[in-house]
Short mmCIF file of C-alpha atoms in Angstrom, two decimals:
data_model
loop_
_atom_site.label_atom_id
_atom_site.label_comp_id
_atom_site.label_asym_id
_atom_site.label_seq_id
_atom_site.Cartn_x
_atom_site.Cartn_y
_atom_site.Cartn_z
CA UNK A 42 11.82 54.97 76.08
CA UNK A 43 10.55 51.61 76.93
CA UNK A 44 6.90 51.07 76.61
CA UNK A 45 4.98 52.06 79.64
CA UNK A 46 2.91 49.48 79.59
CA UNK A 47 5.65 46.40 80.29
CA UNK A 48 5.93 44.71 83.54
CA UNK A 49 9.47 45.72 85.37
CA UNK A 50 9.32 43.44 88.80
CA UNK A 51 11.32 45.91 91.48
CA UNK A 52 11.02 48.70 90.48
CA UNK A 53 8.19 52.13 91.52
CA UNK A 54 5.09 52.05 89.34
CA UNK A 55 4.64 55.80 88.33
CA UNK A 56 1.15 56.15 88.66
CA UNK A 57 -1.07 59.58 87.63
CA UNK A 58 -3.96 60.64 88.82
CA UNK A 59 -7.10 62.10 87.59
CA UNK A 60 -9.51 63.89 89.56
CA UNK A 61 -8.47 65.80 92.71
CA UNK A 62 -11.91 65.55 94.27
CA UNK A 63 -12.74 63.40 97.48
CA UNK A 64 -11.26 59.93 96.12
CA UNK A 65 -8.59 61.33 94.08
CA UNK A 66 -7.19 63.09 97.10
CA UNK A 67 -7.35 59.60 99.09
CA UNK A 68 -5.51 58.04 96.22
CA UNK A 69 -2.67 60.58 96.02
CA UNK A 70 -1.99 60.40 99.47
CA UNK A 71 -1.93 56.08 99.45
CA UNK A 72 0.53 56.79 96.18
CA UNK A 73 2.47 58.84 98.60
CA UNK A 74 2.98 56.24 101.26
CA UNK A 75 3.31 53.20 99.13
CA UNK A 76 6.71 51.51 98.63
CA UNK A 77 6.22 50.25 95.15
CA UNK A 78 4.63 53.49 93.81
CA UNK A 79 5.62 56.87 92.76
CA UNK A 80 3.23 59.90 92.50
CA UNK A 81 4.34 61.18 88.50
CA UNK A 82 1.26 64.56 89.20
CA UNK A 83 -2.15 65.02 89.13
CA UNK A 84 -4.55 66.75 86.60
CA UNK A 85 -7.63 68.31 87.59
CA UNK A 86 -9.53 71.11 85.44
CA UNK A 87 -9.99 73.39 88.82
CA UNK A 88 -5.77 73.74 89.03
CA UNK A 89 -6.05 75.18 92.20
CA UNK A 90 -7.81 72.09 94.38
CA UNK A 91 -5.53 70.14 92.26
CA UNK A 92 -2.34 72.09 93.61
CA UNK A 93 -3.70 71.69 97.17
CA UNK A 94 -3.83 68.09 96.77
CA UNK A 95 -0.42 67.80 95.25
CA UNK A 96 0.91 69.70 97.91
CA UNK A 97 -0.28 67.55 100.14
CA UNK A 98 1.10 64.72 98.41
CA UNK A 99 4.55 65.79 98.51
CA UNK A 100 4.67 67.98 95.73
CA UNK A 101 3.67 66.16 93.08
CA UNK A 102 3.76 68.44 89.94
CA UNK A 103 0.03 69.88 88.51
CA UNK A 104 -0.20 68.90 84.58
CA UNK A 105 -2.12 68.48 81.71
CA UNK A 106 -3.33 65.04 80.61
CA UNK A 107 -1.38 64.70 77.53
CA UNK A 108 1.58 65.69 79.93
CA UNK A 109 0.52 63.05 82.25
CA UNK A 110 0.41 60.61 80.21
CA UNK A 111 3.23 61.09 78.72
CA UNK A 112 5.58 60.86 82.70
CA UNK A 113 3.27 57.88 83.90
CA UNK A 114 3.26 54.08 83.96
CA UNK A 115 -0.63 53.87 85.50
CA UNK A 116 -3.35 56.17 85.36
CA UNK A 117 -5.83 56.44 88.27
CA UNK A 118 -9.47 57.56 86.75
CA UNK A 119 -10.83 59.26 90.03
CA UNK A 120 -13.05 61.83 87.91
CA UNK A 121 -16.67 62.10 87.45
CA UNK A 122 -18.62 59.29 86.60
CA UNK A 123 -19.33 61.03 83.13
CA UNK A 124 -15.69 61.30 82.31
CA UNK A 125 -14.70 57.69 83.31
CA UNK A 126 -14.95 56.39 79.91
CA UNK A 127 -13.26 59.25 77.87
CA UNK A 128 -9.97 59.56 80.43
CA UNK A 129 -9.49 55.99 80.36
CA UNK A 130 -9.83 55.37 77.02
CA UNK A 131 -7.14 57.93 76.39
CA UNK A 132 -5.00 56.21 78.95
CA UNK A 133 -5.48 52.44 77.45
CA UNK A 134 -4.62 53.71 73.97
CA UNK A 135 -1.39 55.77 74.89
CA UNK A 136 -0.52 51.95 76.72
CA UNK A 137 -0.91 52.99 80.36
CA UNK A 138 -2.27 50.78 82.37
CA UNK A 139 -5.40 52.27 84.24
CA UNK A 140 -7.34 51.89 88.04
CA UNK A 141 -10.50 53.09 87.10
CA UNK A 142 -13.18 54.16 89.91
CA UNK A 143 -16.54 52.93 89.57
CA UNK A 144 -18.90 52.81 87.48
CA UNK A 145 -16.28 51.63 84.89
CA UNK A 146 -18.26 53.61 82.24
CA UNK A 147 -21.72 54.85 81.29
CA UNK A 148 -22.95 51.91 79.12
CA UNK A 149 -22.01 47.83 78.19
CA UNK A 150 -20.79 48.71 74.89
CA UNK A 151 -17.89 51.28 76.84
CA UNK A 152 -17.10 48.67 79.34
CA UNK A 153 -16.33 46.15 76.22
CA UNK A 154 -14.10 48.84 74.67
CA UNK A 155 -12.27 49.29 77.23
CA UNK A 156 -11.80 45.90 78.24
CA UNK A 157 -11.06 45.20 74.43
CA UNK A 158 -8.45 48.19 74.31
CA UNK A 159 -7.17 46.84 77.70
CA UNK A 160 -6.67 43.72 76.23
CA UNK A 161 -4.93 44.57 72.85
CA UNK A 162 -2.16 46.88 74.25
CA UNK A 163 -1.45 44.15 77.14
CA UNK A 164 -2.32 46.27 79.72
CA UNK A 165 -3.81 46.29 83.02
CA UNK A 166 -7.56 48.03 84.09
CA UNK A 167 -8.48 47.91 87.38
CA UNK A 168 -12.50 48.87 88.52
CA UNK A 169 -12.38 50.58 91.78
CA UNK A 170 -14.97 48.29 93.43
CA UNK A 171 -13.23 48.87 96.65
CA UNK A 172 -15.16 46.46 98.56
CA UNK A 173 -13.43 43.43 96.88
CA UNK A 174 -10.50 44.32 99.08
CA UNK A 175 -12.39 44.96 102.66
CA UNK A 176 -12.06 42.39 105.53
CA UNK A 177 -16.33 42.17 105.62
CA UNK A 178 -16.31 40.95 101.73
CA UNK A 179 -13.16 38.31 102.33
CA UNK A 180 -15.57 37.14 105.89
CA UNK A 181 -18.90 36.77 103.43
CA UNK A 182 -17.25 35.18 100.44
CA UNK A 183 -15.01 32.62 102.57
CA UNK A 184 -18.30 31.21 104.20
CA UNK A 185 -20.73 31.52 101.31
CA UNK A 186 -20.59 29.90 98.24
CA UNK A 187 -24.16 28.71 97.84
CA UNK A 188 -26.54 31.58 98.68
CA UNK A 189 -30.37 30.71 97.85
CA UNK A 190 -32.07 34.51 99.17
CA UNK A 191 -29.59 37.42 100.16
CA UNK A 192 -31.51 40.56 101.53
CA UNK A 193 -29.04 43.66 101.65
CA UNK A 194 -29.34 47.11 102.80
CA UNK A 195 -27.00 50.08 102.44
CA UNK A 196 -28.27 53.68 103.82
CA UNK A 197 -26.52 57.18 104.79
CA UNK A 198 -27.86 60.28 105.13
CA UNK A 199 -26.83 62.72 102.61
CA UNK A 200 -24.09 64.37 100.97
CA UNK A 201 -23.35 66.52 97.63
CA UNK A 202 -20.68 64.08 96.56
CA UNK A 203 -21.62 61.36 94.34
CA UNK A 204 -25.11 62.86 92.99
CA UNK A 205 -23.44 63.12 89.63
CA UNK A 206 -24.94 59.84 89.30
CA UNK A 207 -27.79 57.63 90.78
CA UNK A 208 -27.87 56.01 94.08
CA UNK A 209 -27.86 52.77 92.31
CA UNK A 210 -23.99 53.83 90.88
CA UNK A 211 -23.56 55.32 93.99
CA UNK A 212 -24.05 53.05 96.65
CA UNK A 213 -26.10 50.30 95.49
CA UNK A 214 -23.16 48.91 93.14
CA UNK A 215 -21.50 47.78 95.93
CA UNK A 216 -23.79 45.72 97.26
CA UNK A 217 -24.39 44.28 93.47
CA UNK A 218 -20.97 43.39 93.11
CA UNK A 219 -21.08 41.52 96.44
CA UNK A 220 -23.86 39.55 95.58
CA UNK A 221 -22.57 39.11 92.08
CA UNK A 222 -19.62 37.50 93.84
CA UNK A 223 -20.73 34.70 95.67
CA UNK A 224 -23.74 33.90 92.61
CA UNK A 225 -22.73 31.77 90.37
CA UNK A 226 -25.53 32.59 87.87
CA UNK A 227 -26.54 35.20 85.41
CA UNK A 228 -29.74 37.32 86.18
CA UNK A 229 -32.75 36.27 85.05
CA UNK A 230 -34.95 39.27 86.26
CA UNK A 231 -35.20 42.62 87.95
CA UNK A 232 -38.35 44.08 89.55
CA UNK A 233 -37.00 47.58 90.98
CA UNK A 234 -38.63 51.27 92.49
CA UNK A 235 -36.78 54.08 93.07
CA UNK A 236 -37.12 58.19 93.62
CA UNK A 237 -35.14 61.29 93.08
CA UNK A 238 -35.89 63.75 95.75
CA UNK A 239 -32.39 65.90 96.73
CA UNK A 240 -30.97 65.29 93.10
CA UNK A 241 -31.71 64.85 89.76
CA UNK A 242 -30.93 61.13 89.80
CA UNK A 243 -32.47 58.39 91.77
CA UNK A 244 -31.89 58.80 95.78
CA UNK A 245 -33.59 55.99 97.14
CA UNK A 246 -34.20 52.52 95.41
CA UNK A 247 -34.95 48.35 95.85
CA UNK A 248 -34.33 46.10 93.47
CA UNK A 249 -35.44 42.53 93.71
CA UNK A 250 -32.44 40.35 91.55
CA UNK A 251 -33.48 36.79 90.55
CA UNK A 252 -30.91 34.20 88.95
CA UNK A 253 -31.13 32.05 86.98
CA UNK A 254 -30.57 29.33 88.89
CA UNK A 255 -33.24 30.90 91.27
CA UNK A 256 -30.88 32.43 93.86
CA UNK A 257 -33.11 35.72 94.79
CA UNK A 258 -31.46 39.17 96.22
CA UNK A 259 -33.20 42.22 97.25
CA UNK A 260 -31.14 44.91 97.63
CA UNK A 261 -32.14 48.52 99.45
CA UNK A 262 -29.88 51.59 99.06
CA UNK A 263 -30.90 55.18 100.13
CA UNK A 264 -28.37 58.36 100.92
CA UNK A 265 -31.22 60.40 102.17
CA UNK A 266 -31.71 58.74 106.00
CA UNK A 267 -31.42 59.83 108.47
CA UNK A 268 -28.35 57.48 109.72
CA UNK A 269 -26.29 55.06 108.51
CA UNK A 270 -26.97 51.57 108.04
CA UNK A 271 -25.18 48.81 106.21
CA UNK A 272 -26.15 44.83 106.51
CA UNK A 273 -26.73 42.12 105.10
CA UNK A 274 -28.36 38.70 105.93
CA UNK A 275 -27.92 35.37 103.61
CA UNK A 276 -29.99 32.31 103.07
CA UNK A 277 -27.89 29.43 102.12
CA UNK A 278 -26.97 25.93 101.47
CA UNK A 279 -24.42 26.47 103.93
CA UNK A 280 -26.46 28.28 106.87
CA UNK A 281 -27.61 31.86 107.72
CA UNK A 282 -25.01 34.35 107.45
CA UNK A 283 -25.81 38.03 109.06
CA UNK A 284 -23.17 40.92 108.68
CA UNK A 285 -23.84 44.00 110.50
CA UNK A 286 -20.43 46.31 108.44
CA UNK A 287 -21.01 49.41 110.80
CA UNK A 288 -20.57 47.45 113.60
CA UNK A 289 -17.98 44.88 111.92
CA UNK A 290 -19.71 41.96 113.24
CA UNK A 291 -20.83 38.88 111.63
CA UNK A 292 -22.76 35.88 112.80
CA UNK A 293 -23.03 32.33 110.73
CA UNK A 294 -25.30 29.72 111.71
CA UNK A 295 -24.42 26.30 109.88
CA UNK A 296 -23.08 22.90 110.34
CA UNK A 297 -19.23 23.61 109.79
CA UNK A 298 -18.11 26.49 112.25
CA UNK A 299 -17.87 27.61 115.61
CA UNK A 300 -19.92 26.11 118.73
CA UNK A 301 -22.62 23.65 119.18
CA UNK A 302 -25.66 24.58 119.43
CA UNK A 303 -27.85 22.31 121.92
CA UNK A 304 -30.88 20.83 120.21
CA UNK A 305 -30.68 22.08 117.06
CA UNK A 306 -29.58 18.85 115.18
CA UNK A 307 -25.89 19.43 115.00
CA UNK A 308 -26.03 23.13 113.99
CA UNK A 309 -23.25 25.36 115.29
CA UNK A 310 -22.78 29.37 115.95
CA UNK A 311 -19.78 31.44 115.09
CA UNK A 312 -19.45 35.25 115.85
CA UNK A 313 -16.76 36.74 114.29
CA UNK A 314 -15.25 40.34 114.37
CA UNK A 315 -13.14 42.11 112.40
CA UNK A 316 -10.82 45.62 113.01
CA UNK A 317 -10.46 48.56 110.41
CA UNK A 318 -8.99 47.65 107.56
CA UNK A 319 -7.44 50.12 105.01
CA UNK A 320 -9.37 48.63 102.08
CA UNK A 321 -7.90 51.55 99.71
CA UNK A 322 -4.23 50.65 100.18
CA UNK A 323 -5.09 46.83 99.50
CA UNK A 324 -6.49 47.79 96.35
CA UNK A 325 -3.08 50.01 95.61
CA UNK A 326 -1.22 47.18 96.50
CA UNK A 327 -3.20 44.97 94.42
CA UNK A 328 -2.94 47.29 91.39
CA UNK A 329 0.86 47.85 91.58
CA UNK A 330 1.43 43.64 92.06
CA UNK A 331 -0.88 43.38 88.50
CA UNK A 332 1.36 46.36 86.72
CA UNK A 333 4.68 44.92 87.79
CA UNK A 334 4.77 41.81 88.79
CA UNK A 335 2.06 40.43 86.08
CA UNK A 336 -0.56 39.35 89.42
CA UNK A 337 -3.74 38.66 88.57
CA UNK A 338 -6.09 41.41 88.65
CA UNK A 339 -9.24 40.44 91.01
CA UNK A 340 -11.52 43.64 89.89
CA UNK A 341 -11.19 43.54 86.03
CA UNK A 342 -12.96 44.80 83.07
CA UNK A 343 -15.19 41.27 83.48
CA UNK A 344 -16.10 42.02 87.27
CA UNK A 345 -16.43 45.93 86.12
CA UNK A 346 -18.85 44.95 83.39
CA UNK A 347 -20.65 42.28 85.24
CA UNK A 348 -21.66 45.11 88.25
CA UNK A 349 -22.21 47.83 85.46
CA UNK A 350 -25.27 45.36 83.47
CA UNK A 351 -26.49 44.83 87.17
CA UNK A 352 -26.78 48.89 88.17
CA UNK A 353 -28.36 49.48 84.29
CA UNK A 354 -30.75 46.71 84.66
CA UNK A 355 -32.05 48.17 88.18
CA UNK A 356 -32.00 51.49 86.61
CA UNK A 357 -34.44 50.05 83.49
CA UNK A 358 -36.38 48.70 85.86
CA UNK A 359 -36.70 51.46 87.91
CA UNK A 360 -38.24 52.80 84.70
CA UNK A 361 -40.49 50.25 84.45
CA UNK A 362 -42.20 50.25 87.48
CA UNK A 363 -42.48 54.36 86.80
CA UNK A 364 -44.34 53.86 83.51
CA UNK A 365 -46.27 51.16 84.84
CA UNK A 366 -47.74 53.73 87.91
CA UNK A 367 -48.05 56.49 85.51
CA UNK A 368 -49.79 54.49 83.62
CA UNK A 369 -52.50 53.56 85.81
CA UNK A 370 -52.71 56.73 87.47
CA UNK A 371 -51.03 56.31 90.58
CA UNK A 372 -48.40 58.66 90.01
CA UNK A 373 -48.39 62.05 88.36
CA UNK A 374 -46.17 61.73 85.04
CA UNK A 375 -43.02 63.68 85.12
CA UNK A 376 -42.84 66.85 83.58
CA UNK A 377 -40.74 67.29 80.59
CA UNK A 378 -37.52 67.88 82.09
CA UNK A 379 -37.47 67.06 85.40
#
């Protein structure tokens, strides 16, 4: 059998999935109707949601891992956060190449072993930061290159999935690995609050970011509101840049686009606009061109590990600031284990 791991341009990629929850039903069905994959099953520990969603895939067969593994070319780690690291490491060593959803893993030191693994049995691994692939990233990053003070904010109201973790894994990551995108810089410093009020885990948080080269980003995420909000404005050297990504609109005040603006020195406006975009079947398409065709891969272990040290250090200081207002009586210390 040849090794599953080698790039064969033309042919299906056989991909397996893990997880038959929200996202790993999306990603069966995108299998499903992609040209250059093939659904090999799905594995799930509740057997019957995971029949459901291989019925509804075509009929994908239901199987163990080790059984998985053994019929596929790709693994897709759509799991709980907890299990990322463990299911992917299995799927790296057997020399499958592996999507994995976000957060890559749990600490630094996983994210390097898997990018090490990765790396040693020539394989791809893909971070589900889905955003990367979405027409309101692509509208930021072309514009921005030079951002001096990026203010974000990313609120929903609530729902069960994705409490497994904190809102800063949750949501918050995204936003991270936007910012992370158009910095050129490593972080100097993190001031951050946060709460937990509907789960164990943070709900609510803001995290002030400053680089090193003194780019500043604060960064809100909540999924306790009461509706949904999702914007972000940028400072830069090449002009303001708002993004309103409910309503898909994005304005850009600078010197290079769109139309003059009387009496402002030479400074021009551009609107722009932008339809639905199936961000999830870029990414699949993105994934398959990496496993067969030897494309680069534009979320790796790098970008994966980059927005992982970002979420920890928010978490830390999250921490921080707790101990801090315990400390001086503000707040009521926690109980021992709340």
């Amino acid at each position: 059998m040849a090794r599953a791991g080698a790039m064969v341009a033309g042919r299906q990629l056989r991909i397996g999935i893990v997880g038959a929850g929200h996202f790993g039903r999306f990603h069966a069905l995108k299998v499903m109707h992609s040209a250059r994959e093939l659904l090999s099953g799905i594995h799930d520990p509740d057997g019957r949601r995971a029949a459901q969603v291989a019925a509804e895939a075509g009929g994908a067969p239901v199987l163990s891992y080790p059984e998985l593994l053994a019929c596929s070319d790709a693994i897709i780690v759509a799991a709980p956060a907890d299990h990322h690291f463990d299911l992917a490491h299995q799927a790296l060593a057997a020399g499958r190449h592996v999507l994995v959803e976000k957060p890559m893993a749990a600490t630094l030191e996983q994210a390097d072993e898997l990018a090490r693994l990765a790396s040693r049995n020539a394989v791809v691994l893909q971070v589900g930061h889905l955003l990367r692939y979405s027409a309101e990233h692509r509208a930021i990053t072309e514009r921005i290159s030079r951002p001096l003070y990026i203010e974000a904010t990313r609120i929903a109201p609530y729902k069960p999935r994705g409490t497994d973790v904190s809102v800063i894994l949750d949501l918050m990551i995204h936003d991270l690995d936007l910012v992370l995108a158009i910095v050129d810089s490593p972080i100097e410093s993190v001031d951050a609050l946060g709460a937990a009020v509907s789960s164990p885990f943070e709900d609510i948080a803001n995290a002030r970011v400053r680089f090193e080269n003194g780019c500043v980003a604060t960064i809100a995420a909540s999924r306790i509101s009461l509706k949904t909000e999702r914007r972000m404005r940028v400072f830069s050297q090449e002009g303001y840049l708002s993004a309103d990504f409910v309503k898909r609109e994005l304005t850009m005040i600078g010197r290079e686009r769109g139309l003059p603006l009387p009496g402002t020195g030479g400074f021009r406006r551009e609107s722009v606009t932008w339809r639905d975009h199936d961000t999830l079947a870029a990414e699949h398409a993105a994934f398959a061109a990496s496993c067969l065709d030897g494309a680069p891969v534009l979320v790796n272990a790098m970008a994966g590990r980059r927005a992982l040290a970002a979420a920890l250090a928010v978490t830390q200081g999250i921490a921080a600031t707790r101990a801090r207002m315990e400390a001086s009586g503000l707040i009521l210390p926690r109980l021992q284990g709340d």
